């Protein structure tokens, strides 16, 4: 599912109001609001449109334990959700449960907008996927519950691969590049054997983490950028090789319209969110008429010899610190995201929030690829100033400089490290 990162979250206006609450409520496992008569749940339209029966099931489970409880639901689109949330968090009338994109959580946790929760109160917490667990954890405390996940996979045109004698998706990075070399040679330099937007930092950082590097590392409570480390540079150099060898489109683009470009039929492969291949072959986007029935997902192999670690997107659920029904909110979240809820979400095509359920998807050919790919994952540094890093587009600027040849990998990484270090520890 597509997610636009909302960095540098606009919550300055509510900071003073929240700070005034001090440590009110929400001390992991709080019984605050256990006898509340009303519960308000904010979700995105994804739940309203795609799995409303799961919402009703969670309502029913909680109401059975609390007869007479009224549960209100409000649904929001991703583009306007945070503006509405920011406005209401500055008041005393807040929702009790809110859905957040997992990359949106950090700014709110840093500002104290959400109540800390006790992981032990949630069915699958002992097996939460690492990337999702990271997204709800700040300063040693848990401030949310993973809801569902979305991973990244490689997708290529089986017909184009077959035209150079490759009949099955590659299992190793060496097999992949060998196949792409053949495709590129046959198709010529107006064709992208691998359409890899230069500014796509999700893909680039997968190379960095595969090589043992990281965007930044933490020591003694302080974060420091590490894109200039030998490991990170190794990953960035391999990413540059991909862009140089196989990407023959505009090297200043990001990934926002990748599925549209893929649908134009001038590329053979993408490394993208799992939904992008299917969206590209939709008749509305498949301008070449050649994608339908010819696209194959496969687990992206990494240069390290292991599966490429992928950025794990998804949604989390949180309880605002000002909620007067925190205990009931906790119950509702567990009813919605617990064992039965995860089975329902998987049936709708989502990846679950935990490793136990994820393992079951590997046995189904329809879900084996995204489930296997999601096992190896990474997440952004959970540093107080990470939102400022995103807002400044430091990684994108670095990658564009590398991809266009404006700067060497070393020079661009050094410049990015300096820019990151200026803001990453700033609340």
PDB file of N, CA and C in Angstrom, residues 137-189:
ATOM      1  N   UNK A 137       8.537   2.195  19.149  1.00  0.00           N
ATOM      2  CA  UNK A 137       9.410   2.220  20.321  1.00  0.00           C
ATOM      3  C   UNK A 137      10.258   3.485  20.325  1.00  0.00           C
ATOM      4  N   UNK A 138      10.252   4.179  21.447  1.00  0.00           N
ATOM      5  CA  UNK A 138      11.087   5.372  21.575  1.00  0.00           C
ATOM      6  C   UNK A 138      11.568   5.499  23.015  1.00  0.00           C
ATOM      7  N   UNK A 139      12.857   5.719  23.170  1.00  0.00           N
ATOM      8  CA  UNK A 139      13.458   5.907  24.480  1.00  0.00           C
ATOM      9  C   UNK A 139      13.116   4.761  25.431  1.00  0.00           C
ATOM     10  N   UNK A 140      13.091   3.549  24.890  1.00  0.00           N
ATOM     11  CA  UNK A 140      12.865   2.362  25.706  1.00  0.00           C
ATOM     12  C   UNK A 140      11.421   2.058  26.049  1.00  0.00           C
ATOM     13  N   UNK A 141      10.501   2.876  25.559  1.00  0.00           N
ATOM     14  CA  UNK A 141       9.086   2.649  25.853  1.00  0.00           C
ATOM     15  C   UNK A 141       8.304   2.364  24.572  1.00  0.00           C
ATOM     16  N   UNK A 142       7.163   1.692  24.736  1.00  0.00           N
ATOM     17  CA  UNK A 142       6.297   1.355  23.613  1.00  0.00           C
ATOM     18  C   UNK A 142       5.116   2.320  23.585  1.00  0.00           C
ATOM     19  N   UNK A 143       4.908   2.950  22.420  1.00  0.00           N
ATOM     20  CA  UNK A 143       3.853   3.961  22.312  1.00  0.00           C
ATOM     21  C   UNK A 143       2.795   3.623  21.265  1.00  0.00           C
ATOM     22  N   UNK A 144       2.824   2.412  20.772  1.00  0.00           N
ATOM     23  CA  UNK A 144       1.840   2.031  19.766  1.00  0.00           C
ATOM     24  C   UNK A 144       1.860   0.534  19.553  1.00  0.00           C
ATOM     25  N   UNK A 145       0.952   0.081  18.712  1.00  0.00           N
ATOM     26  CA  UNK A 145       0.839  -1.342  18.388  1.00  0.00           C
ATOM     27  C   UNK A 145       0.840  -1.502  16.874  1.00  0.00           C
ATOM     28  N   UNK A 146       1.736  -2.306  16.313  1.00  0.00           N
ATOM     29  CA  UNK A 146       1.715  -2.560  14.879  1.00  0.00           C
ATOM     30  C   UNK A 146       0.363  -3.146  14.449  1.00  0.00           C
ATOM     31  N   UNK A 147      -0.125  -2.688  13.332  1.00  0.00           N
ATOM     32  CA  UNK A 147      -1.459  -3.042  12.826  1.00  0.00           C
ATOM     33  C   UNK A 147      -1.297  -4.034  11.676  1.00  0.00           C
ATOM     34  N   UNK A 148      -0.607  -3.636  10.628  1.00  0.00           N
ATOM     35  CA  UNK A 148      -0.293  -4.551   9.527  1.00  0.00           C
ATOM     36  C   UNK A 148       0.930  -4.009   8.809  1.00  0.00           C
ATOM     37  N   UNK A 149       1.492  -4.810   7.909  1.00  0.00           N
ATOM     38  CA  UNK A 149       2.745  -4.431   7.245  1.00  0.00           C
ATOM     39  C   UNK A 149       2.615  -4.471   5.729  1.00  0.00           C
ATOM     40  N   UNK A 150       3.512  -3.755   5.090  1.00  0.00           N
ATOM     41  CA  UNK A 150       3.635  -3.795   3.642  1.00  0.00           C
ATOM     42  C   UNK A 150       5.109  -3.783   3.288  1.00  0.00           C
ATOM     43  N   UNK A 151       5.550  -4.743   2.483  1.00  0.00           N
ATOM     44  CA  UNK A 151       6.972  -4.853   2.187  1.00  0.00           C
ATOM     45  C   UNK A 151       7.313  -4.474   0.761  1.00  0.00           C
ATOM     46  N   UNK A 152       8.536  -4.775   0.363  1.00  0.00           N
ATOM     47  CA  UNK A 152       9.020  -4.486  -0.984  1.00  0.00           C
ATOM     48  C   UNK A 152       9.572  -5.757  -1.617  1.00  0.00           C
ATOM     49  N   UNK A 153       9.333  -5.871  -2.906  1.00  0.00           N
ATOM     50  CA  UNK A 153       9.769  -7.045  -3.651  1.00  0.00           C
ATOM     51  C   UNK A 153      10.337  -6.598  -4.988  1.00  0.00           C
ATOM     52  N   UNK A 154      11.031  -7.496  -5.644  1.00  0.00           N
ATOM     53  CA  UNK A 154      11.441  -7.252  -7.017  1.00  0.00           C
ATOM     54  C   UNK A 154      10.319  -7.741  -7.930  1.00  0.00           C
ATOM     55  N   UNK A 155      10.152  -7.055  -9.049  1.00  0.00           N
ATOM     56  CA  UNK A 155       9.134  -7.452 -10.024  1.00  0.00           C
ATOM     57  C   UNK A 155       9.730  -7.273 -11.411  1.00  0.00           C
ATOM     58  N   UNK A 156       9.648  -8.311 -12.231  1.00  0.00           N
ATOM     59  CA  UNK A 156      10.155  -8.145 -13.577  1.00  0.00           C
ATOM     60  C   UNK A 156       9.222  -8.761 -14.612  1.00  0.00           C
ATOM     61  N   UNK A 157       9.509  -8.399 -15.848  1.00  0.00           N
ATOM     62  CA  UNK A 157       8.723  -8.909 -16.970  1.00  0.00           C
ATOM     63  C   UNK A 157       9.303 -10.245 -17.405  1.00  0.00           C
ATOM     64  N   UNK A 158       8.538 -11.290 -17.153  1.00  0.00           N
ATOM     65  CA  UNK A 158       9.000 -12.620 -17.520  1.00  0.00           C
ATOM     66  C   UNK A 158       9.195 -12.780 -19.007  1.00  0.00           C
ATOM     67  N   UNK A 159       8.402 -12.068 -19.810  1.00  0.00           N
ATOM     68  CA  UNK A 159       8.542 -12.184 -21.268  1.00  0.00           C
ATOM     69  C   UNK A 159       9.866 -11.586 -21.746  1.00  0.00           C
ATOM     70  N   UNK A 160      10.260 -10.468 -21.171  1.00  0.00           N
ATOM     71  CA  UNK A 160      11.526  -9.847 -21.561  1.00  0.00           C
ATOM     72  C   UNK A 160      12.703 -10.716 -21.106  1.00  0.00           C
ATOM     73  N   UNK A 161      12.592 -11.259 -19.886  1.00  0.00           N
ATOM     74  CA  UNK A 161      13.648 -12.150 -19.404  1.00  0.00           C
ATOM     75  C   UNK A 161      13.759 -13.391 -20.291  1.00  0.00           C
ATOM     76  N   UNK A 162      12.615 -13.953 -20.668  1.00  0.00           N
ATOM     77  CA  UNK A 162      12.617 -15.154 -21.509  1.00  0.00           C
ATOM     78  C   UNK A 162      13.233 -14.877 -22.872  1.00  0.00           C
ATOM     79  N   UNK A 163      13.124 -13.640 -23.339  1.00  0.00           N
ATOM     80  CA  UNK A 163      13.671 -13.298 -24.666  1.00  0.00           C
ATOM     81  C   UNK A 163      15.191 -13.381 -24.709  1.00  0.00           C
ATOM     82  N   UNK A 164      15.823 -13.399 -23.515  1.00  0.00           N
ATOM     83  CA  UNK A 164      17.284 -13.568 -23.478  1.00  0.00           C
ATOM     84  C   UNK A 164      17.647 -14.909 -22.845  1.00  0.00           C
ATOM     85  N   UNK A 165      16.668 -15.821 -22.798  1.00  0.00           N
ATOM     86  CA  UNK A 165      16.941 -17.175 -22.345  1.00  0.00           C
ATOM     87  C   UNK A 165      16.821 -17.414 -20.859  1.00  0.00           C
ATOM     88  N   UNK A 166      16.273 -16.433 -20.111  1.00  0.00           N
ATOM     89  CA  UNK A 166      16.115 -16.589 -18.667  1.00  0.00           C
ATOM     90  C   UNK A 166      14.662 -16.939 -18.379  1.00  0.00           C
ATOM     91  N   UNK A 167      14.422 -18.155 -17.908  1.00  0.00           N
ATOM     92  CA  UNK A 167      13.059 -18.640 -17.774  1.00  0.00           C
ATOM     93  C   UNK A 167      12.486 -18.514 -16.356  1.00  0.00           C
ATOM     94  N   UNK A 168      13.354 -18.341 -15.362  1.00  0.00           N
ATOM     95  CA  UNK A 168      12.880 -18.252 -13.979  1.00  0.00           C
ATOM     96  C   UNK A 168      13.533 -17.064 -13.275  1.00  0.00           C
ATOM     97  N   UNK A 169      12.857 -16.485 -12.279  1.00  0.00           N
ATOM     98  CA  UNK A 169      13.431 -15.358 -11.541  1.00  0.00           C
ATOM     99  C   UNK A 169      14.732 -15.754 -10.857  1.00  0.00           C
ATOM    100  N   UNK A 170      15.655 -14.832 -10.712  1.00  0.00           N
ATOM    101  CA  UNK A 170      16.964 -15.120 -10.111  1.00  0.00           C
ATOM    102  C   UNK A 170      16.858 -15.391  -8.620  1.00  0.00           C
ATOM    103  N   UNK A 171      17.749 -16.216  -8.149  1.00  0.00           N
ATOM    104  CA  UNK A 171      17.837 -16.514  -6.717  1.00  0.00           C
ATOM    105  C   UNK A 171      18.997 -15.777  -6.059  1.00  0.00           C
ATOM    106  N   UNK A 172      19.976 -15.368  -6.850  1.00  0.00           N
ATOM    107  CA  UNK A 172      21.147 -14.672  -6.315  1.00  0.00           C
ATOM    108  C   UNK A 172      21.341 -13.351  -7.053  1.00  0.00           C
ATOM    109  N   UNK A 173      22.102 -12.468  -6.433  1.00  0.00           N
ATOM    110  CA  UNK A 173      22.360 -11.170  -7.060  1.00  0.00           C
ATOM    111  C   UNK A 173      23.196 -11.343  -8.333  1.00  0.00           C
ATOM    112  N   UNK A 174      24.089 -12.309  -8.331  1.00  0.00           N
ATOM    113  CA  UNK A 174      24.899 -12.566  -9.518  1.00  0.00           C
ATOM    114  C   UNK A 174      24.023 -13.023 -10.679  1.00  0.00           C
ATOM    115  N   UNK A 175      23.060 -13.876 -10.385  1.00  0.00           N
ATOM    116  CA  UNK A 175      22.121 -14.310 -11.422  1.00  0.00           C
ATOM    117  C   UNK A 175      21.294 -13.128 -11.923  1.00  0.00           C
ATOM    118  N   UNK A 176      20.905 -12.265 -11.004  1.00  0.00           N
ATOM    119  CA  UNK A 176      20.103 -11.106 -11.377  1.00  0.00           C
ATOM    120  C   UNK A 176      20.859 -10.184 -12.323  1.00  0.00           C
ATOM    121  N   UNK A 177      22.070  -9.799 -11.939  1.00  0.00           N
ATOM    122  CA  UNK A 177      22.825  -8.864 -12.783  1.00  0.00           C
ATOM    123  C   UNK A 177      23.206  -9.502 -14.122  1.00  0.00           C
ATOM    124  N   UNK A 178      23.456 -10.806 -14.128  1.00  0.00           N
ATOM    125  CA  UNK A 178      23.768 -11.483 -15.394  1.00  0.00           C
ATOM    126  C   UNK A 178      22.578 -11.408 -16.345  1.00  0.00           C
ATOM    127  N   UNK A 179      21.381 -11.625 -15.807  1.00  0.00           N
ATOM    128  CA  UNK A 179      20.177 -11.541 -16.625  1.00  0.00           C
ATOM    129  C   UNK A 179      19.934 -10.113 -17.097  1.00  0.00           C
ATOM    130  N   UNK A 180      20.122  -9.149 -16.212  1.00  0.00           N
ATOM    131  CA  UNK A 180      19.900  -7.750 -16.577  1.00  0.00           C
ATOM    132  C   UNK A 180      20.906  -7.286 -17.619  1.00  0.00           C
ATOM    133  N   UNK A 181      22.130  -7.780 -17.524  1.00  0.00           N
ATOM    134  CA  UNK A 181      23.152  -7.438 -18.534  1.00  0.00           C
ATOM    135  C   UNK A 181      22.698  -7.898 -19.918  1.00  0.00           C
ATOM    136  N   UNK A 182      22.148  -9.102 -19.993  1.00  0.00           N
ATOM    137  CA  UNK A 182      21.667  -9.635 -21.278  1.00  0.00           C
ATOM    138  C   UNK A 182      20.491  -8.815 -21.793  1.00  0.00           C
ATOM    139  N   UNK A 183      19.587  -8.482 -20.887  1.00  0.00           N
ATOM    140  CA  UNK A 183      18.418  -7.696 -21.279  1.00  0.00           C
ATOM    141  C   UNK A 183      18.840  -6.316 -21.776  1.00  0.00           C
ATOM    142  N   UNK A 184      19.743  -5.675 -21.034  1.00  0.00           N
ATOM    143  CA  UNK A 184      20.178  -4.335 -21.417  1.00  0.00           C
ATOM    144  C   UNK A 184      20.865  -4.343 -22.772  1.00  0.00           C
ATOM    145  N   UNK A 185      21.692  -5.339 -23.003  1.00  0.00           N
ATOM    146  CA  UNK A 185      22.412  -5.436 -24.280  1.00  0.00           C
ATOM    147  C   UNK A 185      21.439  -5.613 -25.442  1.00  0.00           C
ATOM    148  N   UNK A 186      20.417  -6.430 -25.234  1.00  0.00           N
ATOM    149  CA  UNK A 186      19.471  -6.692 -26.315  1.00  0.00           C
ATOM    150  C   UNK A 186      18.572  -5.490 -26.579  1.00  0.00           C
ATOM    151  N   UNK A 187      18.123  -4.831 -25.506  1.00  0.00           N
ATOM    152  CA  UNK A 187      17.129  -3.766 -25.663  1.00  0.00           C
ATOM    153  C   UNK A 187      17.739  -2.412 -26.024  1.00  0.00           C
ATOM    154  N   UNK A 188      18.992  -2.190 -25.699  1.00  0.00           N
ATOM    155  CA  UNK A 188      19.625  -0.924 -26.044  1.00  0.00           C
ATOM    156  C   UNK A 188      19.490   0.140 -24.975  1.00  0.00           C
ATOM    157  N   UNK A 189      20.168   1.269 -25.198  1.00  0.00           N
ATOM    158  CA  UNK A 189      20.294   2.266 -24.133  1.00  0.00           C
ATOM    159  C   UNK A 189      19.084   3.186 -23.978  1.00  0.00           C
TER     160      UNK A 189
END
